PDB file of C-alpha atoms and ligand atoms in Angstrom:
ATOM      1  CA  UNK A  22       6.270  22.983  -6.539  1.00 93.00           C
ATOM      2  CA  UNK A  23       5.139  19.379  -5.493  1.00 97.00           C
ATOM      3  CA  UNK A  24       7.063  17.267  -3.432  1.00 98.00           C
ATOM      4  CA  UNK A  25       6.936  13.934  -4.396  1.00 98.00           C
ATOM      5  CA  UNK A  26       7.670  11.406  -1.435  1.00 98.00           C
ATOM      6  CA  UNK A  27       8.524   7.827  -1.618  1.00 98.00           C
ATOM      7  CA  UNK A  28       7.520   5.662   1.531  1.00 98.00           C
ATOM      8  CA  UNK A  29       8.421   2.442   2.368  1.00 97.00           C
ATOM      9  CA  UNK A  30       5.519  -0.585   2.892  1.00 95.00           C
ATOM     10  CA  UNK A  31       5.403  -2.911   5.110  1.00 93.00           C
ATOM     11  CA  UNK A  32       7.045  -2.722   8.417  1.00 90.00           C
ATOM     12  CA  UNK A  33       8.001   0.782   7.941  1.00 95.00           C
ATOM     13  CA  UNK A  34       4.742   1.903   6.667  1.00 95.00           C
ATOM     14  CA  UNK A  35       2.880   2.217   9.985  1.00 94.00           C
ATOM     15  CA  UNK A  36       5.538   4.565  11.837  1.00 94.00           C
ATOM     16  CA  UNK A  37       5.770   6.480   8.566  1.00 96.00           C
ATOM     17  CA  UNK A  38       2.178   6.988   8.729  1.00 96.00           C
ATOM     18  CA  UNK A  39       1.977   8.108  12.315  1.00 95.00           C
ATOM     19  CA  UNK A  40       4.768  10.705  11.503  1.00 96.00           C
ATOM     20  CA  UNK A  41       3.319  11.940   8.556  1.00 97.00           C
ATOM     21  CA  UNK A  42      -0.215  12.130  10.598  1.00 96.00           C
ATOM     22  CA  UNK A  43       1.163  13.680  13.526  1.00 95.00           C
ATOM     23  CA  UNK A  44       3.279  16.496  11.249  1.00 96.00           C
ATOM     24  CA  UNK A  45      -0.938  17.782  10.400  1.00 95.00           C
ATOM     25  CA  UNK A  46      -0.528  15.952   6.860  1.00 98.00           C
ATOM     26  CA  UNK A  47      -3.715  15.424   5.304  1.00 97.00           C
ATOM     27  CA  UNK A  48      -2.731  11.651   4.360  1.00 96.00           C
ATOM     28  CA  UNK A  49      -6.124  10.159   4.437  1.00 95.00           C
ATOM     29  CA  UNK A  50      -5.963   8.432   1.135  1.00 94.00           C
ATOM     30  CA  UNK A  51      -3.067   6.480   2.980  1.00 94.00           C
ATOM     31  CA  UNK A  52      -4.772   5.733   5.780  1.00 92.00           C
ATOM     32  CA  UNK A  53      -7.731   4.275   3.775  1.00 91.00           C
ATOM     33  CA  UNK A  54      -6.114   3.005   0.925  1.00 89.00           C
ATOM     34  CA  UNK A  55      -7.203   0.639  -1.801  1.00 88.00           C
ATOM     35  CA  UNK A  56      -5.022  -0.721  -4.722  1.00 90.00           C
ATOM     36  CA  UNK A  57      -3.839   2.970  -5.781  1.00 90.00           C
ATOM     37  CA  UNK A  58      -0.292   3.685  -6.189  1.00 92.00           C
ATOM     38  CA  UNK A  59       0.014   7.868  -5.864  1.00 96.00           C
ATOM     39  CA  UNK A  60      -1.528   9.095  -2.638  1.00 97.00           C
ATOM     40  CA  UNK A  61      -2.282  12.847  -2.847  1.00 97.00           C
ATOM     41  CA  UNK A  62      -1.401  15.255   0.212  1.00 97.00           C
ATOM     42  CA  UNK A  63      -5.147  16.757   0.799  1.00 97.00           C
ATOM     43  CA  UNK A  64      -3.500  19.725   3.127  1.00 97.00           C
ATOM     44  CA  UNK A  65      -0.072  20.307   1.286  1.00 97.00           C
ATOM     45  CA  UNK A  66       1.621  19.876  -2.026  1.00 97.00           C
ATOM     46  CA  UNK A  67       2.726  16.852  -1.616  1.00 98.00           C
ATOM     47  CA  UNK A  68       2.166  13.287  -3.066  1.00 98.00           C
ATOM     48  CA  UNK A  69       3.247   9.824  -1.893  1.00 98.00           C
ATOM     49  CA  UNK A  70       3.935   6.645  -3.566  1.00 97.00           C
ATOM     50  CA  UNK A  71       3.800   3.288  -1.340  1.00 96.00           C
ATOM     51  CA  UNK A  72       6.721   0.609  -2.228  1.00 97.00           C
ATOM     52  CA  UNK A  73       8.782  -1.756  -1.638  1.00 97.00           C
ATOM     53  CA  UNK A  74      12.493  -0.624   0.331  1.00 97.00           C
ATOM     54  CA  UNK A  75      14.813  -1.274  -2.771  1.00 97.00           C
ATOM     55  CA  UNK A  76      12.596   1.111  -5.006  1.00 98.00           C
ATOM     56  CA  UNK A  77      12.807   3.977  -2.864  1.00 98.00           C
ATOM     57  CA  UNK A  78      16.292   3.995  -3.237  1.00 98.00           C
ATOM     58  CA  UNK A  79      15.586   3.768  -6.839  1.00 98.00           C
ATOM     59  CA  UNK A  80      13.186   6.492  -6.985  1.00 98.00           C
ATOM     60  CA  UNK A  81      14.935   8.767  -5.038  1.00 98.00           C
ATOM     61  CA  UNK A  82      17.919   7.812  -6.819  1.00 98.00           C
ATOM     62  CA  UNK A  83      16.627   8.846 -10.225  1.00 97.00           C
ATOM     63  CA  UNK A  84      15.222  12.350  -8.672  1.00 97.00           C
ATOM     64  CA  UNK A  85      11.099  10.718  -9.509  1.00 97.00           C
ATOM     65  CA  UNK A  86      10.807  11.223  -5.772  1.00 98.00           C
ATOM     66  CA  UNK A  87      12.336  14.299  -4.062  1.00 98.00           C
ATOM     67  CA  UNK A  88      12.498  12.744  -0.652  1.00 98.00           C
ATOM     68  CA  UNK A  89      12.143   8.743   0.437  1.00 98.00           C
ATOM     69  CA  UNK A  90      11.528   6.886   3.959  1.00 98.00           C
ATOM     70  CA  UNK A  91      13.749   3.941   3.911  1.00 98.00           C
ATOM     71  CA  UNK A  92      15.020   1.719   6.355  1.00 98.00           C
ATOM     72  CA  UNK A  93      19.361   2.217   7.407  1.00 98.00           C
ATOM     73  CA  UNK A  94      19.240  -2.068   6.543  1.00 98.00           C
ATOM     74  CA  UNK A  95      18.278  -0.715   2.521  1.00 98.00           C
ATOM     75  CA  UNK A  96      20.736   1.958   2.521  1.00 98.00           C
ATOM     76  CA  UNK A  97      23.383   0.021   3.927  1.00 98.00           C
ATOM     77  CA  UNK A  98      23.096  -2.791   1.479  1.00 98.00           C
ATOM     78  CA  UNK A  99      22.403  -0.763  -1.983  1.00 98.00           C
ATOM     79  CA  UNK A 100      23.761   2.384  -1.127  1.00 95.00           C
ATOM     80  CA  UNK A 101      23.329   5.200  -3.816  1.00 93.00           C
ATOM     81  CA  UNK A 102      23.509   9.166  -4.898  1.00 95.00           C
ATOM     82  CA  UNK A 103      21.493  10.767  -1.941  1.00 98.00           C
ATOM     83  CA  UNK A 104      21.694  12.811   0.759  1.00 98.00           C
ATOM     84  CA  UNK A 105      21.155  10.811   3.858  1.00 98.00           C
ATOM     85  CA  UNK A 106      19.412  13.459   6.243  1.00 98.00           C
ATOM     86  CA  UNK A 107      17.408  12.371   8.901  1.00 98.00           C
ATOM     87  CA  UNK A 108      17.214   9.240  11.466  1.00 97.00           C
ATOM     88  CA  UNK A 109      13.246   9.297  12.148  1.00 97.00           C
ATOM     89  CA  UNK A 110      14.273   6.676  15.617  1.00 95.00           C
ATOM     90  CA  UNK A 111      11.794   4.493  14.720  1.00 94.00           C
ATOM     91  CA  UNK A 112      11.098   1.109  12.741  1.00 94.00           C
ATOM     92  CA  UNK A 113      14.592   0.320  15.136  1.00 96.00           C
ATOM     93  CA  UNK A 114      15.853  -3.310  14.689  1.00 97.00           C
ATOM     94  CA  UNK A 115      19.150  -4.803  14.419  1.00 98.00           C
ATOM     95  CA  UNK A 116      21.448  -6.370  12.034  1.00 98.00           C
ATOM     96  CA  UNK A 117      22.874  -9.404  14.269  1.00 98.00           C
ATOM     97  CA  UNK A 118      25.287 -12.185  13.102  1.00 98.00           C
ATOM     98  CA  UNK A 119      22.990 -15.544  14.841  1.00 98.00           C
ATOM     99  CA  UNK A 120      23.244 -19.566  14.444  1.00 98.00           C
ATOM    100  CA  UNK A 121      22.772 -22.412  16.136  1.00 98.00           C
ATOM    101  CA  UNK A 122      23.450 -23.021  20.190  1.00 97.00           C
ATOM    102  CA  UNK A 123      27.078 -23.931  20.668  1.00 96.00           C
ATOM    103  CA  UNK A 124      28.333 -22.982  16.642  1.00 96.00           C
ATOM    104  CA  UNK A 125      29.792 -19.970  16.869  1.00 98.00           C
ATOM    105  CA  UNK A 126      30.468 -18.826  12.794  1.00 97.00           C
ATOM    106  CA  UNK A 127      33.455 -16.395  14.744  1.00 97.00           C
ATOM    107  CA  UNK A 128      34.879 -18.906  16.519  1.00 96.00           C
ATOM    108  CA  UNK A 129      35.351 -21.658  13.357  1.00 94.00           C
ATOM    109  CA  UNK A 130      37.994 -22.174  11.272  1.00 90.00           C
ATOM    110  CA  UNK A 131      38.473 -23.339   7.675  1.00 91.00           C
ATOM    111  CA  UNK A 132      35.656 -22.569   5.624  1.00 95.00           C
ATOM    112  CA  UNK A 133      32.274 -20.396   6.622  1.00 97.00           C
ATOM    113  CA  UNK A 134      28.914 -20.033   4.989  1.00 98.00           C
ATOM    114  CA  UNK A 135      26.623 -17.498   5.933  1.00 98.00           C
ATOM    115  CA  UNK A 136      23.605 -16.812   4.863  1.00 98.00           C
ATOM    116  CA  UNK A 137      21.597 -13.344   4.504  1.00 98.00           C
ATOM    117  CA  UNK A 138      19.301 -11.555   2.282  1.00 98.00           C
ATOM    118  CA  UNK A 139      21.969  -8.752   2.980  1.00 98.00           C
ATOM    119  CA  UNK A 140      25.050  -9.775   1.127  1.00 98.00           C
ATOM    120  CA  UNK A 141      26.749  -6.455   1.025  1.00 98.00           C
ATOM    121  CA  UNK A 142      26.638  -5.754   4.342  1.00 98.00           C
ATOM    122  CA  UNK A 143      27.535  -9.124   5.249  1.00 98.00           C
ATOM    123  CA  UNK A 144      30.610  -8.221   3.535  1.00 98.00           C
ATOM    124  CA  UNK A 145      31.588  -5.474   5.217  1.00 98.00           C
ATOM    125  CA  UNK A 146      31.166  -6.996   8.131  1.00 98.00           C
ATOM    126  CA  UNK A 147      33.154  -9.737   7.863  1.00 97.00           C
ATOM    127  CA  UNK A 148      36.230  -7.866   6.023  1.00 97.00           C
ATOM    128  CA  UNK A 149      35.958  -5.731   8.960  1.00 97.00           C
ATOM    129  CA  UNK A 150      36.986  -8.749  11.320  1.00 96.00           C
ATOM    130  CA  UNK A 151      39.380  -9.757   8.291  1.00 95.00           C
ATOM    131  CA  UNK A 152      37.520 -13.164   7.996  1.00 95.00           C
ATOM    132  CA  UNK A 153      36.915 -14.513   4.616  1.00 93.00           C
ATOM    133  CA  UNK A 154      33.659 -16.249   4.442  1.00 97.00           C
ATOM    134  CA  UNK A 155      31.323 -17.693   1.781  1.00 98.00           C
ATOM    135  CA  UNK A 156      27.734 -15.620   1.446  1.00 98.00           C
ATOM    136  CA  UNK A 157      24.769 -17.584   0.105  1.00 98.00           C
ATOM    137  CA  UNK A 158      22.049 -15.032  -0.453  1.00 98.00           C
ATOM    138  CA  UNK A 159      18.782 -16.282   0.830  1.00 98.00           C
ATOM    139  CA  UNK A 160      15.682 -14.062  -0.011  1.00 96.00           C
ATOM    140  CA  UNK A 161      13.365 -14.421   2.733  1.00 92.00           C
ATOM    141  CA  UNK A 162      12.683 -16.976   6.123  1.00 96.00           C
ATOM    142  CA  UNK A 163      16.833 -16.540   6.433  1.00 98.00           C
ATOM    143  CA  UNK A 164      16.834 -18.158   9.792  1.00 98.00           C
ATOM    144  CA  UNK A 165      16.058 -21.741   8.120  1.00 98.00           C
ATOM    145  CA  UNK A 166      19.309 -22.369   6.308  1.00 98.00           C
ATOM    146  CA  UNK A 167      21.553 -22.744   9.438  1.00 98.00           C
ATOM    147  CA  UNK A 168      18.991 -25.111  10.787  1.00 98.00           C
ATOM    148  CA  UNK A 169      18.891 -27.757   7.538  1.00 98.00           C
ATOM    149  CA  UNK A 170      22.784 -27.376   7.364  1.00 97.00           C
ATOM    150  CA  UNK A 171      22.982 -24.685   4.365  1.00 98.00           C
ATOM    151  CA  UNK A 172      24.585 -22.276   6.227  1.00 98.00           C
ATOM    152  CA  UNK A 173      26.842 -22.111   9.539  1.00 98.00           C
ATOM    153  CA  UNK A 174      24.855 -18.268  10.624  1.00 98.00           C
ATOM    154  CA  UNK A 175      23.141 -15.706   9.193  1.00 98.00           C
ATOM    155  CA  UNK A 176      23.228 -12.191   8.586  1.00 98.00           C
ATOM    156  CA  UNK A 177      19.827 -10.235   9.776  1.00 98.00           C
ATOM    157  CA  UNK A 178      17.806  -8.104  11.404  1.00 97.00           C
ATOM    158  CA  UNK A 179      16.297  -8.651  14.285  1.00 97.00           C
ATOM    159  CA  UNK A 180      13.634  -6.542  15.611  1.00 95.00           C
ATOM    160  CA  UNK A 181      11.742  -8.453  18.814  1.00 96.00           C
ATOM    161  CA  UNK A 182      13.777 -11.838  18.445  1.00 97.00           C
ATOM    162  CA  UNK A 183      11.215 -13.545  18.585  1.00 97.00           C
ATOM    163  CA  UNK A 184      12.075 -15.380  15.025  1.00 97.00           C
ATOM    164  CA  UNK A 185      15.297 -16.558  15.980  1.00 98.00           C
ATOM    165  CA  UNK A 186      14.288 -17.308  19.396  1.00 98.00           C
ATOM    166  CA  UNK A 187      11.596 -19.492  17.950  1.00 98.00           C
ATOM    167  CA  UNK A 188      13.551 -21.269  15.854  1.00 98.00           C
ATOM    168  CA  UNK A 189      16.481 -21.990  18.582  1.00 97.00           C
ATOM    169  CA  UNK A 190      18.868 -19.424  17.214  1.00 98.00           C
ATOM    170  CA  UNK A 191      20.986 -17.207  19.195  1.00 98.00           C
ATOM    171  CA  UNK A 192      22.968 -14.043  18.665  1.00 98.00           C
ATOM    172  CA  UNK A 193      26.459 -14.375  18.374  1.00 98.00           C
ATOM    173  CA  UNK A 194      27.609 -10.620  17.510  1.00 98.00           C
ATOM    174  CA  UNK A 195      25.765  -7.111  17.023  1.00 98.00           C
ATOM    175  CA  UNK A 196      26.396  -5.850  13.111  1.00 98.00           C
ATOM    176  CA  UNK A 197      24.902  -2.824  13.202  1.00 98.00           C
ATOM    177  CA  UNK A 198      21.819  -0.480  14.283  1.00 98.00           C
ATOM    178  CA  UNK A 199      19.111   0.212  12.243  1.00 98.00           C
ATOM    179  CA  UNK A 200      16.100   2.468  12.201  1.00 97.00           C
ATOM    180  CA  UNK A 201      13.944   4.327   9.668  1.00 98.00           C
ATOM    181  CA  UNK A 202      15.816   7.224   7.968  1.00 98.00           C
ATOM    182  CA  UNK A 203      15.072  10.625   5.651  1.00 98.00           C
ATOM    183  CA  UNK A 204      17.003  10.631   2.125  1.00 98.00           C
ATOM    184  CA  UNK A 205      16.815  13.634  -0.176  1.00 98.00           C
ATOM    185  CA  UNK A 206      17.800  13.435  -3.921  1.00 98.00           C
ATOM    186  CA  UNK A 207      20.490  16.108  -4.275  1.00 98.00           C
ATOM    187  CA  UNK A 208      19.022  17.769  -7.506  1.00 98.00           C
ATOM    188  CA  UNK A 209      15.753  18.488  -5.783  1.00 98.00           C
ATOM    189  CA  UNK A 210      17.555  19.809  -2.654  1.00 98.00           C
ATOM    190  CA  UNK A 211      18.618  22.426  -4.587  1.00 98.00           C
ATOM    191  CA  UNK A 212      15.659  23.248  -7.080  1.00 98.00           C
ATOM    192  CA  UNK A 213      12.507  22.139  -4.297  1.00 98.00           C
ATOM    193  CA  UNK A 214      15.226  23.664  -0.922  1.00 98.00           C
ATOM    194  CA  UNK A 215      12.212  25.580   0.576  1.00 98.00           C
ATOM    195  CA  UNK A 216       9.588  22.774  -0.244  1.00 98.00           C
ATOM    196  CA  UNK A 217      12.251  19.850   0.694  1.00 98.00           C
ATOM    197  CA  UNK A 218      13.321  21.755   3.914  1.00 98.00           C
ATOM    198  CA  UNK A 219      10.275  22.190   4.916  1.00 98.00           C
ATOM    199  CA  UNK A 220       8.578  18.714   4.763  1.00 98.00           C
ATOM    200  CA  UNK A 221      12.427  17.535   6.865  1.00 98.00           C
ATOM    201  CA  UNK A 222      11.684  20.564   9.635  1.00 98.00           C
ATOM    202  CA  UNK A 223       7.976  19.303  10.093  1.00 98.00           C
ATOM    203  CA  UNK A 224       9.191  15.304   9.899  1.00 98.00           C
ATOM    204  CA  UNK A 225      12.145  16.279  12.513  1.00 97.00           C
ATOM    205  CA  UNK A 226       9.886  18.434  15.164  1.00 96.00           C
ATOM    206  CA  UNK A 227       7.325  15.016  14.792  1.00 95.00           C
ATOM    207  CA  UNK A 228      10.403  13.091  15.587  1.00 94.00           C
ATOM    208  CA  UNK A 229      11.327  15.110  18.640  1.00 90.00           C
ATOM    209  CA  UNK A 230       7.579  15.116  19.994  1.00 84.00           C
ATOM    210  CA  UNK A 231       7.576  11.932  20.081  1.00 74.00           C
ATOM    211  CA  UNK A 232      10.440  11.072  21.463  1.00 60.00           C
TER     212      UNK A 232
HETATM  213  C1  PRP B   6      12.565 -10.063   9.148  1.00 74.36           C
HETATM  214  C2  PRP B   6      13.937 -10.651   9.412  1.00 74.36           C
HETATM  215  C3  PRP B   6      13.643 -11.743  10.399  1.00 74.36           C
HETATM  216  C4  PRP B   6      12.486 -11.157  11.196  1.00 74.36           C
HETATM  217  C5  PRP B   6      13.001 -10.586  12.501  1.00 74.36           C
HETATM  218  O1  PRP B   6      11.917 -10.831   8.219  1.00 74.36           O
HETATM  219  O2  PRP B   6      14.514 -11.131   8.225  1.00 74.36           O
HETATM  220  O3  PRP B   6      13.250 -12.932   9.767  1.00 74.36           O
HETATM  221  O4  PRP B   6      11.909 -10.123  10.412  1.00 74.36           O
HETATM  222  O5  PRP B   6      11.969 -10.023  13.284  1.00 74.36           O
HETATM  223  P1  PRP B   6      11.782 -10.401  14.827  1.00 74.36           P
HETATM  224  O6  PRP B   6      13.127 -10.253  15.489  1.00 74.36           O
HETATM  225  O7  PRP B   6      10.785  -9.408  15.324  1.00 74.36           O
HETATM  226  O8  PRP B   6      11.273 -11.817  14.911  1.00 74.36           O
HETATM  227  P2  PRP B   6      10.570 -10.371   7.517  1.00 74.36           P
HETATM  228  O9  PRP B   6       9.438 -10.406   8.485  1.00 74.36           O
HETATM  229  O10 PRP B   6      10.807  -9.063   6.870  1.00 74.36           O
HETATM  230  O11 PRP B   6      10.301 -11.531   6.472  1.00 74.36           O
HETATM  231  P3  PRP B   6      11.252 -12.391   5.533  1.00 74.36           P
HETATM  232  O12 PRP B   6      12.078 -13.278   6.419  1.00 74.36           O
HETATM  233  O13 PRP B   6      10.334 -13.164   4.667  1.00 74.36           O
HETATM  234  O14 PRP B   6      12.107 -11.413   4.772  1.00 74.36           O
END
């Protein structure tokens, strides 16, 4: 049976490929793609689609792809019906609460704004330090809106630093860790197991080669 697997573009997309690559997959339509959106497996029964983070929760969600390569940030914020099953330690970054030098969001009082294109998790976060605060979702370039006075921090990841560091931000609190990570949708676990278990033993040995 094919295994259909959903990867993630853009920052993940490069890793992915390198695992995939070094598990003997014959991915060379991804490796010299054009505009197409299925990828087919030239070595195994297998074919990829390329998109965006959000949608591989959604395809794996609806059981269109069996298996999906999605970042922790994703599943943290949407969350959904899969089977979370491996942590591919790579694509690592952070989610860090940051602001402006000497304005510490923790330290205020009366009424916060934070910014973040992560709203759930923002959330969490805060409930877990039983601070109320007031979330204005931003959707990309997060780190302006504590500089122009929209917000008093942001929510983010932060992979190098270099974008807050840039834009005279600093790190007031670590959130949480993220990396790249394996989700299965629970129907095909059980009808594809052999297929399914098989593409997560080759991904996992990949992982442990290179680490
Ligand atoms: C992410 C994140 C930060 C930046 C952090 O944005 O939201 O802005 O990367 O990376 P760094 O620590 O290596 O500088 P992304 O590049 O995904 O673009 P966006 O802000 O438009 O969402």
């Amino acid at each position: 049976m094919t295994v259909s697997i959903a990867l993630t573009k853009g920052r993940l997309e490069k890793n992915t490929v390198e695992l995939l690559s070094s598990c003997q997959y014959g991915i060379e339509q991804l490796t010299h793609k054009g505009r197409e959106l299925i990828f087919h497996d030239t070595k195994k029964d297998i074919r990829y689609f390329l998109v965006k983070a959000h949608d591989c929760l959604t395809y794996v969600n609806h059981g269109v792809a069996d298996i999906g390569i999605v970042g922790k940030d994703t599943i943290m914020e949407y969350g959904g019906s899969f089977y979370e099953m491996l942590d591919l330690n790579c694509g690592i970054c952070r989610f860090v609460l940051a602001g402006i030098k000497d304005h510490n969001p923790l330290q205020m009082t009366g009424h916060i704004r934070i910014g973040s294109k992560y709203p759930n998790v923002t959330k969490a976060y805060f409930a877990s330090l039983g601070k109320d605060v007031e979330i204005i979702r931003i959707e990309g370039s997060v780190e302006l809106s504590p500089l122009v006075g929209l917000t008093d921090g942001i929510v983010d990841i932060m992979e190098t630093g270099t974008t807050l560091k840039e834009n005279g931000l600093v790190v007031y609190d670590e959130v949480a860790p993220v990396s790249a990570r394996v989700i299965v949708n629970p129907a095909s676990y059980k009808l594809k197991n052999k297929e399914v278990r098989a593409v997560l033993h080759d991904l996992e040995k990949a992982v442990n080669k290179s680490c």
